[in-house]
Short mmCIF file of C-alpha atoms in Angstrom, two decimals:
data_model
loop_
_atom_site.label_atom_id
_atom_site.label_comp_id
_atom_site.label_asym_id
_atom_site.label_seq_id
_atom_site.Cartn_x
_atom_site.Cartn_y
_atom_site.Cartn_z
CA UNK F 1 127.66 96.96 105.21
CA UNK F 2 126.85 93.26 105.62
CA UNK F 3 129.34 92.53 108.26
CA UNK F 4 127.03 95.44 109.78
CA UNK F 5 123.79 93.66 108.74
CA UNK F 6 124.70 90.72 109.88
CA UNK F 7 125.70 91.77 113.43
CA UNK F 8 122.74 93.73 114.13
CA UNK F 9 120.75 90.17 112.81
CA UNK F 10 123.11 88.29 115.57
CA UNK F 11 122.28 90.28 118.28
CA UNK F 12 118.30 90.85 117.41
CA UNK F 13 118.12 86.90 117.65
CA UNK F 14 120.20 86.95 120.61
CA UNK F 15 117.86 89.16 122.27
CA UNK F 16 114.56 87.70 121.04
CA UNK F 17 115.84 83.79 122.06
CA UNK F 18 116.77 85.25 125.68
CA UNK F 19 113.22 87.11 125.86
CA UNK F 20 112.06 83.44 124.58
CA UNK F 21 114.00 81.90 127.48
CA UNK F 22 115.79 79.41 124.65
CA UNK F 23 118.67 77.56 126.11
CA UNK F 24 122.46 78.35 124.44
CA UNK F 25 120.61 82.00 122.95
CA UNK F 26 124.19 83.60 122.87
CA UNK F 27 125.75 80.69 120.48
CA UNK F 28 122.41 80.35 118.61
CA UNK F 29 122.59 84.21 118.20
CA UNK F 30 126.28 84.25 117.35
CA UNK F 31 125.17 81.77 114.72
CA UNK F 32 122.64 83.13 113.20
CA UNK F 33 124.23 86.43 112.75
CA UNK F 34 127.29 84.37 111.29
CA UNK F 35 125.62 82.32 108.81
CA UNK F 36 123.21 85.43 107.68
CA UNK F 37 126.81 86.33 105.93
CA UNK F 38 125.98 83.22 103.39
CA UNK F 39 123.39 84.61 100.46
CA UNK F 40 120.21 83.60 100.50
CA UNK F 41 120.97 79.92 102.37
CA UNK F 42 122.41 81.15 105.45
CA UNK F 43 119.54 82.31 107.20
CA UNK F 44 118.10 79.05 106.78
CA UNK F 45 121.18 77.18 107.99
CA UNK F 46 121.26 79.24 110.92
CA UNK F 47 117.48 78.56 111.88
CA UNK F 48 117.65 75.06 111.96
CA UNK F 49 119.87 74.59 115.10
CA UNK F 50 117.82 77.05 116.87
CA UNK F 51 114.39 75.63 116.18
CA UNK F 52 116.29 71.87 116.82
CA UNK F 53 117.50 73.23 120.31
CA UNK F 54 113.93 74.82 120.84
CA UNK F 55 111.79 71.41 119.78
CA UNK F 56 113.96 69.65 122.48
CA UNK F 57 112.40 72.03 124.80
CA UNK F 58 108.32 72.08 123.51
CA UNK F 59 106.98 72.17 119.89
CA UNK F 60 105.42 75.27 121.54
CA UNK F 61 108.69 77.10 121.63
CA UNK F 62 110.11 75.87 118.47
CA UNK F 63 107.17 77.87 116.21
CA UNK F 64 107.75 80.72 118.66
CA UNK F 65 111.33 80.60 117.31
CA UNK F 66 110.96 80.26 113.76
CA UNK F 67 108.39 82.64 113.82
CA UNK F 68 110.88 85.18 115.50
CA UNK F 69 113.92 84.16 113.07
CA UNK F 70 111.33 85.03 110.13
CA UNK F 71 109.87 88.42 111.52
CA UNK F 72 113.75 89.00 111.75
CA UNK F 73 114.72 88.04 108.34
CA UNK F 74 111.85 89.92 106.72
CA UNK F 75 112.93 93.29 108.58
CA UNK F 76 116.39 92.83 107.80
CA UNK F 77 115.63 92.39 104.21
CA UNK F 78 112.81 95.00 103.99
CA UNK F 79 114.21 97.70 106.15
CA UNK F 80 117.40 97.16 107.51
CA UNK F 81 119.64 95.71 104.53
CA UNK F 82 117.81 98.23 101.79
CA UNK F 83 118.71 101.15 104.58
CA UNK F 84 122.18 100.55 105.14
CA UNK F 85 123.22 99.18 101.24
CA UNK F 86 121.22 102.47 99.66
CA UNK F 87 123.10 104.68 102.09
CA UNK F 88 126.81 103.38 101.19
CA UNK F 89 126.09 103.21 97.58
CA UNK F 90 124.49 105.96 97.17
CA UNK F 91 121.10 105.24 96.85
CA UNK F 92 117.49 105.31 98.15
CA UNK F 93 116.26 102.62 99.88
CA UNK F 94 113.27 102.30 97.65
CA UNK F 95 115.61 102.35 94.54
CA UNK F 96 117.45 99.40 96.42
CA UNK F 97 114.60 97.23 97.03
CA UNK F 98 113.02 98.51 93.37
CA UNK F 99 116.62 97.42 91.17
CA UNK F 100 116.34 93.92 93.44
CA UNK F 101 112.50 92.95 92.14
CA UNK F 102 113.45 94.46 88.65
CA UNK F 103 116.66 92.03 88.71
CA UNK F 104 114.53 89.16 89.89
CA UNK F 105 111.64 89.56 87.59
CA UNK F 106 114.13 90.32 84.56
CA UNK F 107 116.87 87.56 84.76
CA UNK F 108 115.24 85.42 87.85
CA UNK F 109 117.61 84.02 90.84
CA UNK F 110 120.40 84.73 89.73
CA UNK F 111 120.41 88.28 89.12
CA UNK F 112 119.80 89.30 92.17
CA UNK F 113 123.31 88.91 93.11
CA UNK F 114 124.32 91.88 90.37
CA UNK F 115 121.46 93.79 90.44
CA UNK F 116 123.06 96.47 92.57
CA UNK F 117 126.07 96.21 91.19
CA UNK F 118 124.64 96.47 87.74
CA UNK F 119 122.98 99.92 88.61
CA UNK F 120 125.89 101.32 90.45
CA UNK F 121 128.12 100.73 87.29
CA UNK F 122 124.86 102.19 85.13
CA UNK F 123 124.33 105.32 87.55
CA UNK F 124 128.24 105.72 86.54
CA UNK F 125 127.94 105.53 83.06
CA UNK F 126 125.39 107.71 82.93
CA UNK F 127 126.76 110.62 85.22
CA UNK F 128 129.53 110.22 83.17
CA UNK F 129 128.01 110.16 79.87
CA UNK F 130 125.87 113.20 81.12
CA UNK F 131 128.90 115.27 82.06
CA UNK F 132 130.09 114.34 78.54
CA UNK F 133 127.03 115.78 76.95
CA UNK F 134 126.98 119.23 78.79
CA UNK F 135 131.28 119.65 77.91
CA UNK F 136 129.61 119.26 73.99
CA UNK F 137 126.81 121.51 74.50
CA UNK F 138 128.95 124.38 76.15
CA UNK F 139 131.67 124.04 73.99
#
């Protein structure tokens, strides 16, 4: 699901540098959906050519285009990624983004990287303990 994330990023910027008339949008879009692979850094790393190329052009257009690449990153994170991850794990979208701000406030940074992991394996332990449970009960 983030190859899929990360194209639908690519081709958003794509669209919204060629409605911004930026120069090389198809590469700069290309990139930006490549480098949005890369956790938490490659959004960033693919913004900075893009606002470069842009400040050659006007200041002007440059805020336009960070301002685009951040209304882009902010629905991809809050709509888009929690949509697509909670439907091939399993789970709501609200559970998504709820086990990510429970993982950051918990352990900080860095578990954010298992926090979905973490409740997939828990949601498994527990169906499975659950199951276990109701054999006893009915036995």
């Amino acid at each position: 699901s983030m190859l899929i994330i990360s194209v639908l990023v690519g081709i958003m910027t794509y669209l919204g540098f060629l409605f911004l008339g930026l120069d090389f949008a198809l590469f700069l879009g290309l990139l930006n959906g490549t480098t949005n692979l890369i956790p938490f850094i490659g959004p960033f790393i693919g913004a900075v050519p893009a606002v470069g190329v842009a400040l050659l052009d006007s200041p002007a257009l440059a805020l336009r285009v960070l301002i685009l690449i951040i209304v882009i990153q902010q629905l991809e994170s809050q709509v888009i990624s929690p949509q697509l991850l909670g439907r091939s794990l399993g789970f709501h979208p609200l559970f998504v983004i709820f086990a990510l701000l429970l993982g950051g406030h918990l352990a900080g940074f860095r578990c954010l990287l298992f926090a979905l992991p973490l409740a997939t394996a828990l949601r498994i332990f527990f169906k499975h303990f659950w199951r276990v449970i109701e054999l006893s009960i009915h036995k």
